[in-house]
Coordinates of C-alpha atoms and ligand atoms in Angstrom, one line a residue:
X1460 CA 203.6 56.2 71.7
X1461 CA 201.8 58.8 70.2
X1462 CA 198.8 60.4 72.0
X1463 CA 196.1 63.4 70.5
X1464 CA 194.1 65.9 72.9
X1465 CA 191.2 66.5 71.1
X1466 CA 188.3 68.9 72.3
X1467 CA 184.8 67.4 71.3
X1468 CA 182.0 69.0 70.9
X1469 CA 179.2 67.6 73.2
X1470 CA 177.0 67.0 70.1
X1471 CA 179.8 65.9 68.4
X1472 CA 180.8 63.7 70.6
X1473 CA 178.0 61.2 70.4
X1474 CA 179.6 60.6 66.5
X1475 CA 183.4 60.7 66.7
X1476 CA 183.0 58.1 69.8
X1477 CA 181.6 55.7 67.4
X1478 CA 185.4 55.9 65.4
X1479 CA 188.2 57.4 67.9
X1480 CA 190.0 54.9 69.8
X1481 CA 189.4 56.4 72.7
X1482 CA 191.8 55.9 75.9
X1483 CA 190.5 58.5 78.2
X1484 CA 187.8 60.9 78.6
X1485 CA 187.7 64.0 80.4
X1486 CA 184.2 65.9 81.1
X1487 CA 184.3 69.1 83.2
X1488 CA 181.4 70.6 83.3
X1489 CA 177.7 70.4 81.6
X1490 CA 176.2 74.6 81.9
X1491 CA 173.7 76.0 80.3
X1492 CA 175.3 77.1 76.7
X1493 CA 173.6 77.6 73.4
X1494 CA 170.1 76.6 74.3
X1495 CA 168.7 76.8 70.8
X1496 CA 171.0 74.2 69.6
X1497 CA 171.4 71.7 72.4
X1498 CA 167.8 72.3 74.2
X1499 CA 168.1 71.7 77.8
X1500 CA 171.1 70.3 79.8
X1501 CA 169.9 67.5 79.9
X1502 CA 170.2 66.6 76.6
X1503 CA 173.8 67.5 76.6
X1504 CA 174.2 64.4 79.3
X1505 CA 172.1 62.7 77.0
X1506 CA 174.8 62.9 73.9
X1507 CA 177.7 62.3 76.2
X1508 CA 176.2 59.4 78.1
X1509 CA 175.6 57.8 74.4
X1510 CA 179.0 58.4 73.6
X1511 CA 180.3 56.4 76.4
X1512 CA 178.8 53.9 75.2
X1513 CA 180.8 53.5 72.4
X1514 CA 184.2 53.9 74.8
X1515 CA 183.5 51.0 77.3
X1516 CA 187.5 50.5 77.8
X1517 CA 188.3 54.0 78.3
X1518 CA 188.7 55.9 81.5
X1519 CA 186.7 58.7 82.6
X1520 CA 188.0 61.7 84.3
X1521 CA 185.0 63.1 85.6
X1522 CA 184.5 66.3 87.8
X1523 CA 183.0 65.6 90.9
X1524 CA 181.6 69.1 92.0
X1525 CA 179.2 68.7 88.7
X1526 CA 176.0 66.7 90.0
X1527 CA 175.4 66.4 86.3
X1528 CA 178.8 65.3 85.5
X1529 CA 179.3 62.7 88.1
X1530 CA 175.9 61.4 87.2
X1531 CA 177.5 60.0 84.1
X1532 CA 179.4 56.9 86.7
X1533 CA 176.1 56.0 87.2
X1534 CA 175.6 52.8 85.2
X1535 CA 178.6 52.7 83.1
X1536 CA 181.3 50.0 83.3
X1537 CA 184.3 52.0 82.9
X1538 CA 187.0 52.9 85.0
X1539 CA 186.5 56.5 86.9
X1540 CA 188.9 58.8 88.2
X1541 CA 187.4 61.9 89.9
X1542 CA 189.0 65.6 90.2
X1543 CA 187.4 68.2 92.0
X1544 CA 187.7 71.3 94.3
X1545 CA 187.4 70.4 97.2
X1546 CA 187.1 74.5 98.9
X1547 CA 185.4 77.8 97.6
X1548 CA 187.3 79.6 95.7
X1549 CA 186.8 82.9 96.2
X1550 CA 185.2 84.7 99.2
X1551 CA 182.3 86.9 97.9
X1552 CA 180.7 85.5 94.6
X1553 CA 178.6 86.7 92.2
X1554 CA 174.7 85.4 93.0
X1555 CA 174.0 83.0 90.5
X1556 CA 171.2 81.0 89.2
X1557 CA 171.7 77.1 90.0
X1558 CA 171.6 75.2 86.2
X1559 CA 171.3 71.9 88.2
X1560 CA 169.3 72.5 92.0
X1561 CA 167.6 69.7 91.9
X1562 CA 168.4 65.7 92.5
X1563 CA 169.1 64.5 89.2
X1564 CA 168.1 60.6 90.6
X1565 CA 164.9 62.0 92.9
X1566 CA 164.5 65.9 92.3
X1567 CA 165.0 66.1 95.9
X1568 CA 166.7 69.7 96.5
X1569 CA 170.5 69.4 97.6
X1570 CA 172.2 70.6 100.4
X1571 CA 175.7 72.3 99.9
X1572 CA 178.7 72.2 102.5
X1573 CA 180.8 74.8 99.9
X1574 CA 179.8 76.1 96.5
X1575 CA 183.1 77.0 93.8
X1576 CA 180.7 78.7 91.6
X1577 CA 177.6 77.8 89.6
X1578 CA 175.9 74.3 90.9
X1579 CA 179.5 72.7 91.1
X1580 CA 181.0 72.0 95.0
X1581 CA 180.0 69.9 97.5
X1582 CA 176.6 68.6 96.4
X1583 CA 174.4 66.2 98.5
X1584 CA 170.9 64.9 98.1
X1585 CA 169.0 64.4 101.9
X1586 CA 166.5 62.3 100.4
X1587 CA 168.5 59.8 97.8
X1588 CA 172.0 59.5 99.5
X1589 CA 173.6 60.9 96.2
X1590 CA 176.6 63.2 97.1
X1591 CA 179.7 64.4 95.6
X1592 CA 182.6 61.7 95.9
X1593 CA 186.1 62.2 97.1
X1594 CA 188.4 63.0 94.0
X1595 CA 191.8 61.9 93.6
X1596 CA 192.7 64.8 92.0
X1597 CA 191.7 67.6 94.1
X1598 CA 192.6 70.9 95.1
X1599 CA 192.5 71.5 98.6
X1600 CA 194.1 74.8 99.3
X1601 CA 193.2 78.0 96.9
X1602 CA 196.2 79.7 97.8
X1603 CA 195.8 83.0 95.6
X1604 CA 193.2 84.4 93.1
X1605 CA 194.3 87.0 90.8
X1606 CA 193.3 89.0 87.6
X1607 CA 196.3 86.8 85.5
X1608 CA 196.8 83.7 87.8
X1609 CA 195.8 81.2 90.9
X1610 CA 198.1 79.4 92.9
X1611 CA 196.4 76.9 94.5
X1612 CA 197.8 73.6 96.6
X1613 CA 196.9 70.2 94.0
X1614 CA 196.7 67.1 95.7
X1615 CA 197.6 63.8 92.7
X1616 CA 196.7 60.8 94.0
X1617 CA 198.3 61.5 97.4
X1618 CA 201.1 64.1 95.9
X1619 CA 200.4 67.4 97.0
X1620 CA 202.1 70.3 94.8
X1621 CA 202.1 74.0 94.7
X1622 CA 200.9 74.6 91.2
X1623 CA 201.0 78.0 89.8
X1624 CA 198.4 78.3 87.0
X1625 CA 198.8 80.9 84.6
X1626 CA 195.6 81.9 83.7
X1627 CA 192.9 83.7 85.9
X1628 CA 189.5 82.4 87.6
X1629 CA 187.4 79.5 88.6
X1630 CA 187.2 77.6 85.6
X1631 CA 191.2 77.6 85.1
X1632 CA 191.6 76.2 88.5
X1633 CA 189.1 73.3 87.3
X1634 CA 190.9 73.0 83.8
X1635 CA 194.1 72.3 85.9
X1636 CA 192.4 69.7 87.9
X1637 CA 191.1 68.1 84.4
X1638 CA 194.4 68.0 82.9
X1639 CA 196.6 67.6 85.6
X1640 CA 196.9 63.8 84.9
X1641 CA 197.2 63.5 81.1
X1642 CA 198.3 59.9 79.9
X1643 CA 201.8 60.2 79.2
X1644 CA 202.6 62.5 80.4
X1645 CA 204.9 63.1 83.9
X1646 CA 203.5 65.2 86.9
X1647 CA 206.6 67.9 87.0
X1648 CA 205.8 68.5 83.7
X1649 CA 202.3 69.3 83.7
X1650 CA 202.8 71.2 87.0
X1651 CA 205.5 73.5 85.4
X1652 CA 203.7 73.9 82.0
X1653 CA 200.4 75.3 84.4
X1654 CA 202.7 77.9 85.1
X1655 CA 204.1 78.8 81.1
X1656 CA 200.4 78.3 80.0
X1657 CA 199.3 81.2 77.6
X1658 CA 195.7 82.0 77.2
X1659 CA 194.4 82.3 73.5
X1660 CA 192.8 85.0 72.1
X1661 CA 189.5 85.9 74.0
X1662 CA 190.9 84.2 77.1
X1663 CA 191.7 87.6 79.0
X1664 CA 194.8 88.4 77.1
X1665 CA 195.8 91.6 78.0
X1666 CA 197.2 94.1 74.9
X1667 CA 197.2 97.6 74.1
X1668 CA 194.6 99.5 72.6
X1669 CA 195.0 103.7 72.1
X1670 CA 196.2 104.6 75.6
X1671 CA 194.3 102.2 77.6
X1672 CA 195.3 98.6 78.6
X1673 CA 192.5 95.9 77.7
X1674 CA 191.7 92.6 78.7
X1675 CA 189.1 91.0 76.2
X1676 CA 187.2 87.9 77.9
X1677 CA 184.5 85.8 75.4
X1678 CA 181.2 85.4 77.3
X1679 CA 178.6 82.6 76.1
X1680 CA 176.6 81.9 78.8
X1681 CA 175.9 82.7 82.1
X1682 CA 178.2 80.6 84.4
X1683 CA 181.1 82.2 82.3
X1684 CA 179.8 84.9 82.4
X1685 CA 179.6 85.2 86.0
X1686 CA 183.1 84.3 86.1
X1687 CA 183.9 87.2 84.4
X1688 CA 182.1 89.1 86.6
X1689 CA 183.9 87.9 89.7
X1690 CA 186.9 88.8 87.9
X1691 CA 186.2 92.2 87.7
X1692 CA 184.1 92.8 91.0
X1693 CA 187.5 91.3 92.7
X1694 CA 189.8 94.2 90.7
X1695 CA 190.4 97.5 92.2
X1696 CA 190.4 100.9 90.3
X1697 CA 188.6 102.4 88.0
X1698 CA 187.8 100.7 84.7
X1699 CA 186.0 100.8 81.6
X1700 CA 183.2 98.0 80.4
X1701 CA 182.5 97.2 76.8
X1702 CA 179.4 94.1 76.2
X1703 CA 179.4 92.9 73.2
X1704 CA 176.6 90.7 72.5
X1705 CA 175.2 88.9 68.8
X1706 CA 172.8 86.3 68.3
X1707 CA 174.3 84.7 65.2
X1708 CA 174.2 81.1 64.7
X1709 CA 177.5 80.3 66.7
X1710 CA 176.5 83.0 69.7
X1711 CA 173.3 80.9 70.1
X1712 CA 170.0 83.0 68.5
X1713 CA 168.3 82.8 72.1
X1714 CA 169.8 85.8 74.1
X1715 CA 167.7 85.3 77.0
X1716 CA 170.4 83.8 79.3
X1717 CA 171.4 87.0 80.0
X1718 CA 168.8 87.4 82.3
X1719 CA 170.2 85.1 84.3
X1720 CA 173.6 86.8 84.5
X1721 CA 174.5 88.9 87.9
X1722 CA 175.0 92.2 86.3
X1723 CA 173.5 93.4 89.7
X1724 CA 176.9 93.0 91.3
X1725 CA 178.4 94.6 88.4
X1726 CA 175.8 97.8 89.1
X1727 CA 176.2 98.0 92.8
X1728 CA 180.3 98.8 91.9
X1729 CA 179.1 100.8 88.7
X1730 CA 181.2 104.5 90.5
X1731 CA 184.3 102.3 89.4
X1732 CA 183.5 102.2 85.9
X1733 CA 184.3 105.3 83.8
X1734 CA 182.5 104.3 80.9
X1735 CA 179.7 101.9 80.1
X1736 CA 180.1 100.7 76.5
X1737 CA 177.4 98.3 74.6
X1738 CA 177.6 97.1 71.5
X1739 CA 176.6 94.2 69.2
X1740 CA 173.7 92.9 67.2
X1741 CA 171.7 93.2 70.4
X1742 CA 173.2 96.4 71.8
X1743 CA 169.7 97.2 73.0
X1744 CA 168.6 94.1 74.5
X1745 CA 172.4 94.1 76.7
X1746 CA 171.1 98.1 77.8
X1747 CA 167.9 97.7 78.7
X1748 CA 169.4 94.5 80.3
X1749 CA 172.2 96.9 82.4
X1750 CA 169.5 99.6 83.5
X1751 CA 167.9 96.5 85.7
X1752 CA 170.5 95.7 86.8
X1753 CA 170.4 99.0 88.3
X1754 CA 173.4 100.7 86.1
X1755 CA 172.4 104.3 85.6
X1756 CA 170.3 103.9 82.4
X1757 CA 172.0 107.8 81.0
X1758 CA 175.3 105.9 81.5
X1759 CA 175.4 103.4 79.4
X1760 CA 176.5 104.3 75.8
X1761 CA 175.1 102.2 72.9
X1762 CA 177.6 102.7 70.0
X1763 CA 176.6 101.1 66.7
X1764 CA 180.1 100.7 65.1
X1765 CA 183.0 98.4 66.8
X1766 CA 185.6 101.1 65.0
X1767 CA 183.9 103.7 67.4
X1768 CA 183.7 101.8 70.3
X1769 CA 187.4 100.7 70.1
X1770 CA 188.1 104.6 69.7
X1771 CA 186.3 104.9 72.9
X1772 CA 188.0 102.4 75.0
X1773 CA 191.2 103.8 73.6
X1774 CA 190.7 107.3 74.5
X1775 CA 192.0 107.4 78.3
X1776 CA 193.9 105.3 80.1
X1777 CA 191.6 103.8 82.5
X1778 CA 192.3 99.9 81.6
X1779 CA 189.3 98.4 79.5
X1780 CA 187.0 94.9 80.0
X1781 CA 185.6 93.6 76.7
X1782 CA 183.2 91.0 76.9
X1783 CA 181.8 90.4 73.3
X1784 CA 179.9 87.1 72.4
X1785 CA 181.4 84.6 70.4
X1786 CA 180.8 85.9 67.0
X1787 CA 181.5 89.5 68.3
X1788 CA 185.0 88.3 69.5
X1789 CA 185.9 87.3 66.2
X1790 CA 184.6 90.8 64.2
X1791 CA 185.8 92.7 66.7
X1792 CA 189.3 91.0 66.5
X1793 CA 189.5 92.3 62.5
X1794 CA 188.7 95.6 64.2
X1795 CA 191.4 95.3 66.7
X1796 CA 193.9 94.4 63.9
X1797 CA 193.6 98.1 62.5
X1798 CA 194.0 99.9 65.9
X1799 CA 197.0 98.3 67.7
X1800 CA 199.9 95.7 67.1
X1801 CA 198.2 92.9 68.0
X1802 CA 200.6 90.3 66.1
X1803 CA 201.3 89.0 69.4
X1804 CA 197.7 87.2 69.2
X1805 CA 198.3 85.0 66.4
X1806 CA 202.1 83.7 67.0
Ligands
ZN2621 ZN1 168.2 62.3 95.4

């Protein structure tokens, strides 16, 4: 039997469940993305609850660390199987804005035994008795955390296995835990193919551009971004950092979520960093947006052309970050295309 893995848009979603013959749905996460277009997070559940509607038979793989996510078992009669994390993942975190602090049943504050990062972990309301249930897929252990990879300990409905997953941070670790039960197929063989996994373009690949090493990570909003920022905080060395930010349709027109992003922890390391690099549509919004955060405003370079700016990050070899925005990522790669062999990207 055949099976299809398809990625729906949340907005989307509330359509194509109308017409797919839907055996299984996974939701990870509900953040704060692209405000203009979907309005609060709220309405996001909104177009994914309606969707379920239409997918009464079909299980639902839910994350349990998302209050908003595990809300969605609430009310529905379909089968749920819950995956979660059920430790911190990494030691120090970036400070982060909750999306979701408040009950979503009363809008009673909750109480946390563990954060992972953003409002997902181990959520519990004092005042309604809604908490975060056990999942059956669950990791228990974070063995490792590295700039390429986790190893973490995955417990499967009882099987516990050390899974190596090839791709770096927090939200890996949970796309693991989504996945790690597909329909069809076997445990060994998702296990092993965690471990082959490539990233896509934009997902941290790492490639060579002039004489530095780079690492180019796509940032949309400010859980991710935060990741990011973990990411680097928990690297050693010096570095160079290169923000990228438009506000085309697809980057969302609304910039102000980066206001909300803990640049501050990014600052207080800002010795590290050998160069500051901004560019983008709103290359001036992302400075003035640094020299809060406390970066050294004489620092920070605003360059207006992404054919200088790769010139730049080329120029030494202290190993670059480039975080560009969605539509950024995909100018920037045309850029890239002229500067470095990057055939390796689209095999
Ligand atoms: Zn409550």
């Amino acid at each position: 039997m055949t099976h299809a893995l398809i990625e729906c848009d949340e907005a989307a979603f509330r359509k194509t469940s109308e017409y797919l013959p839907v055996e299984c749905l996974v939701v990870n996460n509900i953040f704060r993305d692209q405000l203009d277009r979907f309005g609060e997070i709220t309405h996001t559940l909104h177009a994914i609850r309606d969707g379920i509607t239409h997918i009464p038979d079909a299980t639902l793989c839910l994350n349990a660390d998302c209050s908003l996510t595990a809300s969605l078992a609430l009310q529905v009669p379909n089968k749920i199987v819950w995956f979660g994390v059920n430790v911190p993942i990494y030691e120090n975190t970036a400070q982060e804005l909750s999306d979701a602090p408040y009950c979503i049943r009363c809008k009673t504050e909750y109480q946390y035994d563990y954060t992972t990062y953003g409002h997902l972990g181990g959520f519990s309301c004092p005042h309604c008795g809604y908490l975060r249930q056990e999942p059956q897929v669950a990791v228990t252990q974070v063995l490792k955390t590295g700039p390429d990879s986790s190893d973490i300990l995955l417990d499967l409905f009882g099987h516990v296995h050390e899974v190596h997953v090839n791709l770096q941070g927090g939200y890996n670790i949970y796309n693991a835990a989504a996945t790690a039960r597909i329909i069809g197929i076997k445990e060994e063989t998702a296990i092993t193919a965690f471990g082959q996994f490539e990233c896509g373009f934009g997902r941290a690949k790492q490639f060579t551009l002039g004489q530095a090493q780079a690492r180019m990570m796509l940032v949309k909003n400010p859980a991710g971004f935060n990741q990011v920022i973990n990411l680097i905080s928990h690297d050693e060395g010096c570095c160079k950092l290169a923000f990228l930010l438009n506000d085309r349709f697809a980057d969302g027109t609304d910039i102000s979520w980066i206001w909300d992003v803990d640049f501050e922890a990014l600052a207080a390391q800002q010795a590290r960093f050998t160069c500051i690099l901004v560019s983008g549509v709103r290359a001036n919004d992302m400075a003035l947006r640094l020299k809060y955060a406390g970066f050294v405003f004489d620092r920070i370079e605003v360059i207006r052309t992404y054919e200088e700016l790769l010139d730049a990050v080329g120029a030494d070899e202290a190993p670059a970050f480039l975080m560009p925005s969605y539509t950024a990522m995909f100018e920037l790669r045309g850029e890239i295309r002229k500067h470095t062999d990057v055939k390796a990207f689209y095999e």
